[in-house]
Structure formats: C-alpha cells, structure tokens
Amino acid sequence: MDNSNIEDRISDILSNVYPNGLTYSEICVKVGSTKKSKQSVSQYLAQACLEGKIVKEKMRYRLQEQKQIAPPSSPSPSSEKEKTDAKLIEGVFDATSLSRDRSFAFVRSVDRDFFVDSEDTLNAYHGDKVLIEPHVRKGRGDYGIVRRIVQRANTQIPGDIAKVKNRWIFVASNPKIHNWFEINDLGGAEPGQKVILSVTNWGLQLEGKMPRGNITEILGKSGDPQVELLAVIRQYNLPLEFPDEVLAEVKQLSDSPSQIDIAKRKDLRKLFTFTIDPASAKDFDDAISIIRNDKGWKLWVHIADVAHYLPFSSLTFQEASRRGNSFYFPKKVIPMIPERLSNLICSLRPDEEKLCMTVETDFDFSGKVIHQSMYESVIRSDARLAYEEVDDLFEGKNHQLSDALVQALQEARLLSRQLSRIRKDAGYIFFDLPEIEYEYDAEGFVHHLGIAEETESHKLIENCMLVANEYVAALLSHKAPYSIYRIHEDPDRRKIDKLIETLSFYGIGYLEQEDMNRSVQRLLDSLPDHDYHRVFDRIILRSMKKAKYSTQHIRHFGLALENYTHFTSPIRRLCDLVIHHLCKVYVLGSEKDKPTSLLVKHWATVASEQELQADSAERDIERVYSATYMKDKIGEAYSGLVISANSSGVIVRLNDMPVSAMLKKDQFGRGKWEYQDWAMRHVNPTNNDSFELLDTLKVRIMEVSDDIYLELTGEVDDHKHYHRVQRQAKARKPRIRVDAKHSHGKIASKSNKSGRRR
C-alpha cells in the first residue's frame, strides 16, 4: 500500500468510522498489519501532526476540524485572511525554559501566555510562529498544545561545530535554540570557527529524530568580537544593507532644504540652539533652545523633520516600516533609514540649516506649563555637545563652553530640576539600571568593561523630551481619529503579591500608598543601600509589565502620565516617524495622505515587535562579549553578590566588573539542595544552610561556554550571609489596592544604546 493510499485510508477511517480517534496500534490493524505498512503509518501520522491535519491526545489520533477565521495576530495591511482552525491561537514560541533544562516552554500570544509541556511542542524552536490549541484552566495558568508551525524564526542559524561520538554536531550561538543539530555537510568548516547552518530538516520529536542541516557559510574565528557581532546580526535576520532602489531614492534628495520649504516654516535660525548627545553619535535628531523671561522659561524642543523627506508612498518609508527601529551595537549601528538621511540630511548638525518639528512650551518658575504649541520650523544649531561636557560644567570642572552655552545650560538645569520634582510628585518611577560600556584594544577586542551611569545631563534631555512627547500625545488624542501611544499598563496584582512575598523574606516592607505608583516609588526609596538596589531594582522591574506601542489610549504607569507617545526620535524609531506624519495630517494640515486605522495599528505592532528584537539582540551581544572577555580569566578569583536565583543555581554579579555568572547548585557543597521559588533561595534541609539573595561569595571562574560558570574558592569565608536585616520566617501577602483612576493603566526610563533617555 503506497503512501497516498495510506493517507486516504486513515482519513476515511478517522472521519467516517472513528471520529473520536484511534491508537497507533488500532490504526495499523485497520490499514493492514505488515512491517511496511506500520512504518508508513508511523511516518504519515508524525508528518500529519506536524502539518496540523491530525491531532494526538492521550495516545489517540483524530482528524483536526477546519474552519475559516481571521488570524489572531495583527496582519500585514495587504495580507488576506488565512484559513485556520477556529480553536487555534497564533503565538510566538518561547524556548527559554527548555534551554535551561526545564520540561516546558511558553507560547506568547497577543492576549496572554500559554504554558506548553515539552511533549506538546512538536518541533517548534525559539521565536517560531506557531498555532496552538488553547486550554483554559480555572485557578491555574492557561496551557496549549502546539498543532502547527506557521513560520520559522530563522532557517540560517549561527553557531559552532563539534565532534561527538564520531558525529559532527552543530551548537547554536543562541542558547535558546534548545537542541543540537546533526550536520550533513561540513562545507569545509573546522572546530573553532563560527559558522552558519542551513536547516534541512527540523527533526521529529514524535520519532526521536534529531534536526539536521548543512554548513553553508564560515563567518570567521569564534571569539573575535566582530565575528560574534555578525553572528548575532545573522541570528536575528537583521538587514545589513538597504535595497538599491531605496538608496537610489535617497540619492535624489538635496543635502539642504530649499528656499521654498523654508518659506513655509517658522524661521528659528537666529534662536540660540544646541544638541546634547553621546560623544560617538552622528544622528542628532533633537535639539533644544531655552530662554528665561519674567514669567519663567520658554523651552523649544526641535525634532528633525524626517517625515518631510519620507512620505508614506516612498520606498524609504516602506523599508523603515519593515525595520521598525535602529539597532545599536558596540561599534556598529544598523540604521532604520539610510545614513545619508540619518547622518547628513536630517541630522541637526551645527551651522547647517535643518527642517524641524518644534514644540514650544512656556513654564512658570515652578515648572508648571502655561502654554504649548507645535509647528514646522527651520533651525540652525549653534553647538554640538556631548553629555560629558555638560556634566563637567555642572560638576564645576574645567570646560571650554561659551558664555551663551553656559547660561542656556544653567537655565535648562534649573527647569529640569523643577520638572523632575513635578514628575516624582505625580508618581514617576525611576530605576537606576546602568549599562555596560566597552573599551577596545588596538585589535578591536574588548579589554575593559565599565558602567555607563545616568548623569544630570541625561536627565535634563530626558525631561525636555518628555515635555514634547506628552504634549503631542494629548494633542493627537483630541485631533486625530487614531494614533500610536507609548503605553505601560498597571502591574498584574498576582505578580505584585509574589514580589511582596519575596521582599518580605529579606526584610523589605511594602507600604500601600494612595496609588500603585507611589507604593512602588516608596518601595524603591526604602531600599537601604547600593547592594539592595543592585539586587532588587531588577526584580521589582521584572514584576511590572513591559511598555509597548498601541493604538489604545492607555496611561503610562511608569511615567505616571495619562498621555504619552514617542515623537522625539524619528531618525531611529518607526513610532516617532508615524507620529510626525499624523501631526502633519491632523494638527498642522500640511499633509493630505491619511493612513488607515489598520495601517497605523500594523505600524504599532511592528514597532513593538522590533523593539523586542532590538532588546534581545543587545542582550545577546552583551552576553557574548562578556563571555569572550572572561575566557582568558578562567581560574581567576573574584568577589560577587548573589542577585538572582533559579532552580539550577544562583546568579552572581561580580563586584570588580559588570559581569554576571552562574554558580550551579552542584557547586554548593554536599547535601540535597531544595529551591524555594518564593524566596529565590536554595536551602539544604540537612544543616539548614542556604544560598540566597544578597549573599556575598568568593568565586573562581570555572568555565566559559554558553554562559560563565563559577565555583567557590574553598576559602573559609567564601560564602557570607547578609545578616543586617531580620527576615521573617514566613512571608505574608498583603492585599494590593489600586487607585481606581489608574485602573486603565517599561518603567520611567530605560536608556538605549545611543545613550539617550526619552
């Protein structure tokens, strides 16, 4: 019996005779019990399950019922409705837990996350778009069964090769690719090289078959920073080049604005204006002007008018709407728009006439807004400043700034302090989460890891940008039928309850205030010292929801703002570029091409998804660079602080450098160690010893592979408990009260790789 007959026979049996399903053995009996037919039945059932034609539940196979519905995720504006099972939900497969040797994964859908047992994942891999059959359980988390792979996240995977028991295997650079791949063709690759695997077969978990592929490209030597960076770029399918037609379109643009364009705008070329950016920046998309008057201050926030050069119909806008944002890596930027636009035509470089969108605001001396307006302008920046120069002035150090700059910066500093006070009074939540700074040797290798702290100059620019973003969001909410908002929903009460349980064990009280913002604010302010902030700032942040872009008008919890969007970085963010167009259409009337609500919703989705991509890519390169830096330090001893824990062990942040590493529980010492998730600690019930948050350890670098692994030094004092606080033996879970006016609700500020906080 050939395969086509097998398929027809099984379909006929399951649809007409046994609609509730049959076991594998029962199906074999029905189609004819020969060795060849059993093999054909097994192969067909496995493939049919992968394709979603057949469902396997409790060892029984049944046909999948098909109905027409719209896909659950936001479609591309031009895409047609798919035919999918009405019971199935589309989502993205998250294999983080599988990669940590857990027996489950998650599927992240638009509305919620679904738990997926490892037996129910088919052959899905991290980032794949899948269809799941959802099951909702009262009082427990929702779970799903993966029924179909809709789209692979990546079929070209970077990684390394190794020989295991006379077989060549491929290990992906991304640790979330949770399986090894068997290699069909080495393509001339050798161990120690970073390579690209083209997947030819994703394997069949139901039959225990490994995924396979061919080595099709050799990137270079593993450990070389540029090779590792290229591997991350390839892992996320980031575009290194712009299409020729886009570059040709940009080439036609003039380097400077025409007199016709200037005549249509408010002329601010004589207004004293300056930019403040990282020293390495080339794309200056915002500038400010400020004067003091008898009522208070007048502040101008000038933002590069990228939309003027990129109408919706342009190829360059369409390319930007696919990229979603610029990606910032050490010594490498993948821009959202071509560099001729980002670094030359639109960049607010000093002594050059530039087209802008300007938000003008009058403040009184207490920082209260008196009046605001927005208009198209032309400016001429007088100075390009780096954050360090401004900080030198504020700290009383020697500087080379002109008197006009000093006066403007001091006035901006006074206004910024008033704005910070107002924002904190309103419930603004600030997390001090410094980023890693890389320093390189002559060969381009990282020779030092430092910390980039937020300073008063960063806060000054952030406050100015918040003024513009808040005003534009409020303006569009009244004048436009739809817009994109930067939203941050109120925290989930269950997560806050769990957080309180953990905090109380470490002696940290949670005192309810009149609303959740002030409760979290007071919690952060109550942490007694720097070590507490090193540990608990990130834990508190993870208990919050993540900020995102949405067409829903929802408040921003972390900023304590009812109206908020992103308007101030159109060179590097899609949301800002779209917002500029909406302002031109619905507020200024200078543009007639109105996008549909479906398009705006689609752009909001792309902006959110690409932001997640950027965050993940930046975390991966940080992990890779840290590991590369630590490889020649195996055997060296360091002190560190336990900042987190999971069932595998504890995460230790080294004190001498911004590197986190894993001390696995098999390094704790003798005994059976039990993990207490609610307290984030491991306990040995035999002697009541424990490894928990805030413990200080003396460790040695033991191994650097997919992560950095530690061992205790063996000294008498290599493990010290933090006894400054009296912990509660059992944590209580006080109820959380959320202020009704905030029930519609990323935290206040997270810096990006360009060093700006907006």
PDB file of N, CA and C in Angstrom, residues 378-457:
ATOM      1  N   VAL A 378      12.428  75.867  10.793  1.00  0.00           N
ATOM      2  CA  VAL A 378      13.773  75.693  10.274  1.00  0.00           C
ATOM      3  C   VAL A 378      14.718  76.252  11.331  1.00  0.00           C
ATOM      4  N   ILE A 379      15.769  75.497  11.669  1.00  0.00           N
ATOM      5  CA  ILE A 379      16.707  75.921  12.710  1.00  0.00           C
ATOM      6  C   ILE A 379      18.134  75.884  12.175  1.00  0.00           C
ATOM      7  N   ARG A 380      19.020  76.431  12.960  1.00  0.00           N
ATOM      8  CA  ARG A 380      20.457  76.358  12.676  1.00  0.00           C
ATOM      9  C   ARG A 380      21.157  76.173  14.022  1.00  0.00           C
ATOM     10  N   SER A 381      21.559  74.941  14.307  1.00  0.00           N
ATOM     11  CA  SER A 381      22.171  74.639  15.600  1.00  0.00           C
ATOM     12  C   SER A 381      23.492  75.385  15.766  1.00  0.00           C
ATOM     13  N   ASP A 382      23.690  75.926  16.969  1.00  0.00           N
ATOM     14  CA  ASP A 382      24.912  76.685  17.249  1.00  0.00           C
ATOM     15  C   ASP A 382      26.022  75.830  17.850  1.00  0.00           C
ATOM     16  N   ALA A 383      25.671  74.697  18.445  1.00  0.00           N
ATOM     17  CA  ALA A 383      26.701  73.896  19.118  1.00  0.00           C
ATOM     18  C   ALA A 383      26.263  72.444  19.227  1.00  0.00           C
ATOM     19  N   ARG A 384      27.224  71.547  19.126  1.00  0.00           N
ATOM     20  CA  ARG A 384      27.002  70.112  19.332  1.00  0.00           C
ATOM     21  C   ARG A 384      27.768  69.715  20.594  1.00  0.00           C
ATOM     22  N   LEU A 385      27.042  69.330  21.625  1.00  0.00           N
ATOM     23  CA  LEU A 385      27.651  68.999  22.912  1.00  0.00           C
ATOM     24  C   LEU A 385      27.560  67.504  23.193  1.00  0.00           C
ATOM     25  N   ALA A 386      28.534  66.985  23.923  1.00  0.00           N
ATOM     26  CA  ALA A 386      28.483  65.618  24.448  1.00  0.00           C
ATOM     27  C   ALA A 386      28.040  65.685  25.906  1.00  0.00           C
ATOM     28  N   TYR A 387      27.419  64.618  26.379  1.00  0.00           N
ATOM     29  CA  TYR A 387      26.946  64.585  27.762  1.00  0.00           C
ATOM     30  C   TYR A 387      28.075  64.896  28.748  1.00  0.00           C
ATOM     31  N   GLU A 388      29.263  64.371  28.453  1.00  0.00           N
ATOM     32  CA  GLU A 388      30.384  64.565  29.375  1.00  0.00           C
ATOM     33  C   GLU A 388      30.744  66.036  29.532  1.00  0.00           C
ATOM     34  N   GLU A 389      30.662  66.813  28.468  1.00  0.00           N
ATOM     35  CA  GLU A 389      30.973  68.245  28.543  1.00  0.00           C
ATOM     36  C   GLU A 389      29.992  68.973  29.463  1.00  0.00           C
ATOM     37  N   VAL A 390      28.721  68.617  29.335  1.00  0.00           N
ATOM     38  CA  VAL A 390      27.703  69.262  30.167  1.00  0.00           C
ATOM     39  C   VAL A 390      27.894  68.875  31.626  1.00  0.00           C
ATOM     40  N   ASP A 391      28.219  67.609  31.870  1.00  0.00           N
ATOM     41  CA  ASP A 391      28.439  67.167  33.253  1.00  0.00           C
ATOM     42  C   ASP A 391      29.651  67.845  33.874  1.00  0.00           C
ATOM     43  N   ASP A 392      30.676  68.063  33.086  1.00  0.00           N
ATOM     44  CA  ASP A 392      31.848  68.783  33.605  1.00  0.00           C
ATOM     45  C   ASP A 392      31.444  70.172  34.094  1.00  0.00           C
ATOM     46  N   LEU A 393      30.606  70.849  33.311  1.00  0.00           N
ATOM     47  CA  LEU A 393      30.123  72.173  33.726  1.00  0.00           C
ATOM     48  C   LEU A 393      29.337  72.072  35.026  1.00  0.00           C
ATOM     49  N   PHE A 394      28.392  71.134  35.099  1.00  0.00           N
ATOM     50  CA  PHE A 394      27.537  71.011  36.270  1.00  0.00           C
ATOM     51  C   PHE A 394      28.320  70.600  37.521  1.00  0.00           C
ATOM     52  N   GLU A 395      29.424  69.893  37.319  1.00  0.00           N
ATOM     53  CA  GLU A 395      30.225  69.438  38.459  1.00  0.00           C
ATOM     54  C   GLU A 395      31.339  70.409  38.813  1.00  0.00           C
ATOM     55  N   GLY A 396      31.365  71.566  38.132  1.00  0.00           N
ATOM     56  CA  GLY A 396      32.351  72.588  38.456  1.00  0.00           C
ATOM     57  C   GLY A 396      33.742  72.322  37.920  1.00  0.00           C
ATOM     58  N   LYS A 397      33.866  71.451  36.943  1.00  0.00           N
ATOM     59  CA  LYS A 397      35.169  71.138  36.365  1.00  0.00           C
ATOM     60  C   LYS A 397      35.505  72.135  35.251  1.00  0.00           C
ATOM     61  N   ASN A 398      36.734  72.077  34.812  1.00  0.00           N
ATOM     62  CA  ASN A 398      37.147  72.948  33.712  1.00  0.00           C
ATOM     63  C   ASN A 398      36.381  72.594  32.434  1.00  0.00           C
ATOM     64  N   HIS A 399      36.036  73.618  31.652  1.00  0.00           N
ATOM     65  CA  HIS A 399      35.295  73.386  30.411  1.00  0.00           C
ATOM     66  C   HIS A 399      35.686  74.458  29.399  1.00  0.00           C
ATOM     67  N   GLN A 400      35.286  74.224  28.158  1.00  0.00           N
ATOM     68  CA  GLN A 400      35.593  75.154  27.069  1.00  0.00           C
ATOM     69  C   GLN A 400      34.315  75.737  26.459  1.00  0.00           C
ATOM     70  N   LEU A 401      33.254  75.783  27.217  1.00  0.00           N
ATOM     71  CA  LEU A 401      31.961  76.225  26.693  1.00  0.00           C
ATOM     72  C   LEU A 401      31.870  77.746  26.681  1.00  0.00           C
ATOM     73  N   SER A 402      31.135  78.265  25.696  1.00  0.00           N
ATOM     74  CA  SER A 402      30.959  79.709  25.579  1.00  0.00           C
ATOM     75  C   SER A 402      30.025  80.222  26.667  1.00  0.00           C
ATOM     76  N   ASP A 403      30.030  81.516  26.880  1.00  0.00           N
ATOM     77  CA  ASP A 403      29.155  82.112  27.894  1.00  0.00           C
ATOM     78  C   ASP A 403      27.682  81.877  27.562  1.00  0.00           C
ATOM     79  N   ALA A 404      27.341  81.952  26.267  1.00  0.00           N
ATOM     80  CA  ALA A 404      25.947  81.730  25.867  1.00  0.00           C
ATOM     81  C   ALA A 404      25.508  80.305  26.189  1.00  0.00           C
ATOM     82  N   LEU A 405      26.395  79.347  25.953  1.00  0.00           N
ATOM     83  CA  LEU A 405      26.071  77.953  26.265  1.00  0.00           C
ATOM     84  C   LEU A 405      25.938  77.743  27.768  1.00  0.00           C
ATOM     85  N   VAL A 406      26.845  78.307  28.516  1.00  0.00           N
ATOM     86  CA  VAL A 406      26.797  78.154  29.978  1.00  0.00           C
ATOM     87  C   VAL A 406      25.487  78.706  30.519  1.00  0.00           C
ATOM     88  N   GLN A 407      25.089  79.874  30.054  1.00  0.00           N
ATOM     89  CA  GLN A 407      23.846  80.475  30.538  1.00  0.00           C
ATOM     90  C   GLN A 407      22.642  79.604  30.174  1.00  0.00           C
ATOM     91  N   ALA A 408      22.599  79.139  28.922  1.00  0.00           N
ATOM     92  CA  ALA A 408      21.470  78.306  28.486  1.00  0.00           C
ATOM     93  C   ALA A 408      21.425  76.992  29.259  1.00  0.00           C
ATOM     94  N   LEU A 409      22.573  76.376  29.471  1.00  0.00           N
ATOM     95  CA  LEU A 409      22.611  75.096  30.179  1.00  0.00           C
ATOM     96  C   LEU A 409      22.210  75.252  31.645  1.00  0.00           C
ATOM     97  N   GLN A 410      22.609  76.342  32.273  1.00  0.00           N
ATOM     98  CA  GLN A 410      22.243  76.553  33.670  1.00  0.00           C
ATOM     99  C   GLN A 410      20.742  76.793  33.809  1.00  0.00           C
ATOM    100  N   GLU A 411      20.150  77.510  32.858  1.00  0.00           N
ATOM    101  CA  GLU A 411      18.697  77.710  32.894  1.00  0.00           C
ATOM    102  C   GLU A 411      17.967  76.384  32.648  1.00  0.00           C
ATOM    103  N   ALA A 412      18.473  75.594  31.693  1.00  0.00           N
ATOM    104  CA  ALA A 412      17.871  74.289  31.422  1.00  0.00           C
ATOM    105  C   ALA A 412      17.989  73.371  32.632  1.00  0.00           C
ATOM    106  N   ARG A 413      19.093  73.511  33.356  1.00  0.00           N
ATOM    107  CA  ARG A 413      19.287  72.698  34.564  1.00  0.00           C
ATOM    108  C   ARG A 413      18.259  73.053  35.629  1.00  0.00           C
ATOM    109  N   LEU A 414      18.009  74.343  35.811  1.00  0.00           N
ATOM    110  CA  LEU A 414      17.016  74.775  36.798  1.00  0.00           C
ATOM    111  C   LEU A 414      15.619  74.271  36.432  1.00  0.00           C
ATOM    112  N   LEU A 415      15.262  74.405  35.145  1.00  0.00           N
ATOM    113  CA  LEU A 415      13.964  73.921  34.696  1.00  0.00           C
ATOM    114  C   LEU A 415      13.861  72.407  34.864  1.00  0.00           C
ATOM    115  N   SER A 416      14.909  71.695  34.497  1.00  0.00           N
ATOM    116  CA  SER A 416      14.904  70.237  34.592  1.00  0.00           C
ATOM    117  C   SER A 416      14.670  69.770  36.027  1.00  0.00           C
ATOM    118  N   ARG A 417      15.275  70.450  36.974  1.00  0.00           N
ATOM    119  CA  ARG A 417      15.085  70.067  38.376  1.00  0.00           C
ATOM    120  C   ARG A 417      13.644  70.271  38.813  1.00  0.00           C
ATOM    121  N   GLN A 418      13.019  71.332  38.334  1.00  0.00           N
ATOM    122  CA  GLN A 418      11.604  71.554  38.652  1.00  0.00           C
ATOM    123  C   GLN A 418      10.736  70.459  38.016  1.00  0.00           C
ATOM    124  N   LEU A 419      11.060  70.102  36.773  1.00  0.00           N
ATOM    125  CA  LEU A 419      10.294  69.065  36.091  1.00  0.00           C
ATOM    126  C   LEU A 419      10.463  67.710  36.770  1.00  0.00           C
ATOM    127  N   SER A 420      11.672  67.425  37.234  1.00  0.00           N
ATOM    128  CA  SER A 420      11.896  66.167  37.960  1.00  0.00           C
ATOM    129  C   SER A 420      11.069  66.120  39.233  1.00  0.00           C
ATOM    130  N   ARG A 421      11.016  67.239  39.936  1.00  0.00           N
ATOM    131  CA  ARG A 421      10.214  67.290  41.169  1.00  0.00           C
ATOM    132  C   ARG A 421       8.741  67.049  40.872  1.00  0.00           C
ATOM    133  N   ILE A 422       8.229  67.706  39.820  1.00  0.00           N
ATOM    134  CA  ILE A 422       6.819  67.553  39.459  1.00  0.00           C
ATOM    135  C   ILE A 422       6.525  66.103  39.072  1.00  0.00           C
ATOM    136  N   ARG A 423       7.418  65.497  38.316  1.00  0.00           N
ATOM    137  CA  ARG A 423       7.190  64.125  37.858  1.00  0.00           C
ATOM    138  C   ARG A 423       7.227  63.148  39.033  1.00  0.00           C
ATOM    139  N   LYS A 424       8.136  63.364  39.952  1.00  0.00           N
ATOM    140  CA  LYS A 424       8.184  62.456  41.099  1.00  0.00           C
ATOM    141  C   LYS A 424       6.941  62.626  41.964  1.00  0.00           C
ATOM    142  N   ASP A 425       6.489  63.856  42.135  1.00  0.00           N
ATOM    143  CA  ASP A 425       5.260  64.092  42.903  1.00  0.00           C
ATOM    144  C   ASP A 425       4.060  63.400  42.255  1.00  0.00           C
ATOM    145  N   ALA A 426       4.094  63.274  40.924  1.00  0.00           N
ATOM    146  CA  ALA A 426       2.981  62.638  40.205  1.00  0.00           C
ATOM    147  C   ALA A 426       3.049  61.119  40.241  1.00  0.00           C
ATOM    148  N   GLY A 427       4.224  60.559  40.646  1.00  0.00           N
ATOM    149  CA  GLY A 427       4.349  59.112  40.732  1.00  0.00           C
ATOM    150  C   GLY A 427       5.322  58.488  39.755  1.00  0.00           C
ATOM    151  N   TYR A 428       6.165  59.314  39.142  1.00  0.00           N
ATOM    152  CA  TYR A 428       7.204  58.817  38.221  1.00  0.00           C
ATOM    153  C   TYR A 428       8.105  57.819  38.942  1.00  0.00           C
ATOM    154  N   ILE A 429       8.337  56.661  38.303  1.00  0.00           N
ATOM    155  CA  ILE A 429       9.139  55.600  38.919  1.00  0.00           C
ATOM    156  C   ILE A 429      10.467  55.509  38.183  1.00  0.00           C
ATOM    157  N   PHE A 430      11.550  55.640  38.919  1.00  0.00           N
ATOM    158  CA  PHE A 430      12.872  55.616  38.306  1.00  0.00           C
ATOM    159  C   PHE A 430      13.670  54.417  38.809  1.00  0.00           C
ATOM    160  N   PHE A 431      14.201  53.643  37.862  1.00  0.00           N
ATOM    161  CA  PHE A 431      15.103  52.536  38.179  1.00  0.00           C
ATOM    162  C   PHE A 431      16.503  52.910  37.707  1.00  0.00           C
ATOM    163  N   ASP A 432      17.451  52.745  38.583  1.00  0.00           N
ATOM    164  CA  ASP A 432      18.837  53.022  38.227  1.00  0.00           C
ATOM    165  C   ASP A 432      19.457  51.723  37.728  1.00  0.00           C
ATOM    166  N   LEU A 433      19.415  51.511  36.410  1.00  0.00           N
ATOM    167  CA  LEU A 433      19.928  50.282  35.808  1.00  0.00           C
ATOM    168  C   LEU A 433      21.018  50.640  34.801  1.00  0.00           C
ATOM    169  N   PRO A 434      22.229  50.853  35.270  1.00  0.00           N
ATOM    170  CA  PRO A 434      23.308  51.290  34.373  1.00  0.00           C
ATOM    171  C   PRO A 434      23.637  50.226  33.336  1.00  0.00           C
ATOM    172  N   GLU A 435      24.158  50.689  32.197  1.00  0.00           N
ATOM    173  CA  GLU A 435      24.518  49.798  31.104  1.00  0.00           C
ATOM    174  C   GLU A 435      26.022  49.594  31.055  1.00  0.00           C
ATOM    175  N   ILE A 436      26.402  48.539  30.319  1.00  0.00           N
ATOM    176  CA  ILE A 436      27.816  48.227  30.166  1.00  0.00           C
ATOM    177  C   ILE A 436      28.433  49.123  29.094  1.00  0.00           C
ATOM    178  N   GLU A 437      29.624  49.623  29.374  1.00  0.00           N
ATOM    179  CA  GLU A 437      30.425  50.348  28.391  1.00  0.00           C
ATOM    180  C   GLU A 437      31.628  49.481  28.029  1.00  0.00           C
ATOM    181  N   TYR A 438      31.900  49.378  26.729  1.00  0.00           N
ATOM    182  CA  TYR A 438      33.002  48.551  26.258  1.00  0.00           C
ATOM    183  C   TYR A 438      34.176  49.424  25.848  1.00  0.00           C
ATOM    184  N   GLU A 439      35.364  49.009  26.252  1.00  0.00           N
ATOM    185  CA  GLU A 439      36.589  49.656  25.790  1.00  0.00           C
ATOM    186  C   GLU A 439      37.408  48.612  25.038  1.00  0.00           C
ATOM    187  N   TYR A 440      38.030  49.020  23.911  1.00  0.00           N
ATOM    188  CA  TYR A 440      38.662  48.080  22.999  1.00  0.00           C
ATOM    189  C   TYR A 440      40.158  48.331  22.898  1.00  0.00           C
ATOM    190  N   ASP A 441      40.891  47.243  22.591  1.00  0.00           N
ATOM    191  CA  ASP A 441      42.317  47.399  22.333  1.00  0.00           C
ATOM    192  C   ASP A 441      42.537  47.673  20.844  1.00  0.00           C
ATOM    193  N   ALA A 442      43.795  47.720  20.434  1.00  0.00           N
ATOM    194  CA  ALA A 442      44.120  48.093  19.053  1.00  0.00           C
ATOM    195  C   ALA A 442      43.579  47.093  18.035  1.00  0.00           C
ATOM    196  N   GLU A 443      43.407  45.814  18.439  1.00  0.00           N
ATOM    197  CA  GLU A 443      42.893  44.783  17.532  1.00  0.00           C
ATOM    198  C   GLU A 443      41.372  44.719  17.529  1.00  0.00           C
ATOM    199  N   GLY A 444      40.727  45.572  18.318  1.00  0.00           N
ATOM    200  CA  GLY A 444      39.272  45.564  18.355  1.00  0.00           C
ATOM    201  C   GLY A 444      38.675  44.642  19.398  1.00  0.00           C
ATOM    202  N   PHE A 445      39.505  44.014  20.233  1.00  0.00           N
ATOM    203  CA  PHE A 445      38.996  43.138  21.277  1.00  0.00           C
ATOM    204  C   PHE A 445      38.676  43.948  22.533  1.00  0.00           C
ATOM    205  N   VAL A 446      37.657  43.501  23.258  1.00  0.00           N
ATOM    206  CA  VAL A 446      37.280  44.180  24.494  1.00  0.00           C
ATOM    207  C   VAL A 446      38.384  43.981  25.528  1.00  0.00           C
ATOM    208  N   HIS A 447      38.916  45.078  26.061  1.00  0.00           N
ATOM    209  CA  HIS A 447      39.951  44.952  27.088  1.00  0.00           C
ATOM    210  C   HIS A 447      39.496  45.517  28.431  1.00  0.00           C
ATOM    211  N   HIS A 448      38.293  46.106  28.456  1.00  0.00           N
ATOM    212  CA  HIS A 448      37.765  46.584  29.736  1.00  0.00           C
ATOM    213  C   HIS A 448      36.253  46.735  29.638  1.00  0.00           C
ATOM    214  N   LEU A 449      35.574  46.355  30.717  1.00  0.00           N
ATOM    215  CA  LEU A 449      34.131  46.535  30.828  1.00  0.00           C
ATOM    216  C   LEU A 449      33.862  47.559  31.916  1.00  0.00           C
ATOM    217  N   GLY A 450      33.122  48.615  31.570  1.00  0.00           N
ATOM    218  CA  GLY A 450      32.794  49.651  32.545  1.00  0.00           C
ATOM    219  C   GLY A 450      31.291  49.845  32.646  1.00  0.00           C
ATOM    220  N   ILE A 451      30.891  50.832  33.422  1.00  0.00           N
ATOM    221  CA  ILE A 451      29.479  51.125  33.654  1.00  0.00           C
ATOM    222  C   ILE A 451      29.166  52.523  33.145  1.00  0.00           C
ATOM    223  N   ALA A 452      28.070  52.637  32.383  1.00  0.00           N
ATOM    224  CA  ALA A 452      27.607  53.941  31.910  1.00  0.00           C
ATOM    225  C   ALA A 452      26.494  54.424  32.834  1.00  0.00           C
ATOM    226  N   GLU A 453      26.821  55.330  33.704  1.00  0.00           N
ATOM    227  CA  GLU A 453      25.853  55.835  34.671  1.00  0.00           C
ATOM    228  C   GLU A 453      25.024  56.959  34.066  1.00  0.00           C
ATOM    229  N   GLU A 454      23.756  57.067  34.509  1.00  0.00           N
ATOM    230  CA  GLU A 454      22.958  58.214  34.102  1.00  0.00           C
ATOM    231  C   GLU A 454      23.386  59.421  34.935  1.00  0.00           C
ATOM    232  N   THR A 455      23.569  60.553  34.273  1.00  0.00           N
ATOM    233  CA  THR A 455      24.018  61.763  34.947  1.00  0.00           C
ATOM    234  C   THR A 455      22.964  62.857  34.804  1.00  0.00           C
ATOM    235  N   GLU A 456      23.257  64.024  35.382  1.00  0.00           N
ATOM    236  CA  GLU A 456      22.293  65.113  35.336  1.00  0.00           C
ATOM    237  C   GLU A 456      22.056  65.600  33.910  1.00  0.00           C
ATOM    238  N   SER A 457      23.060  65.503  33.051  1.00  0.00           N
ATOM    239  CA  SER A 457      22.863  65.925  31.661  1.00  0.00           C
ATOM    240  C   SER A 457      21.877  65.007  30.946  1.00  0.00           C
TER     241      SER A 457
END
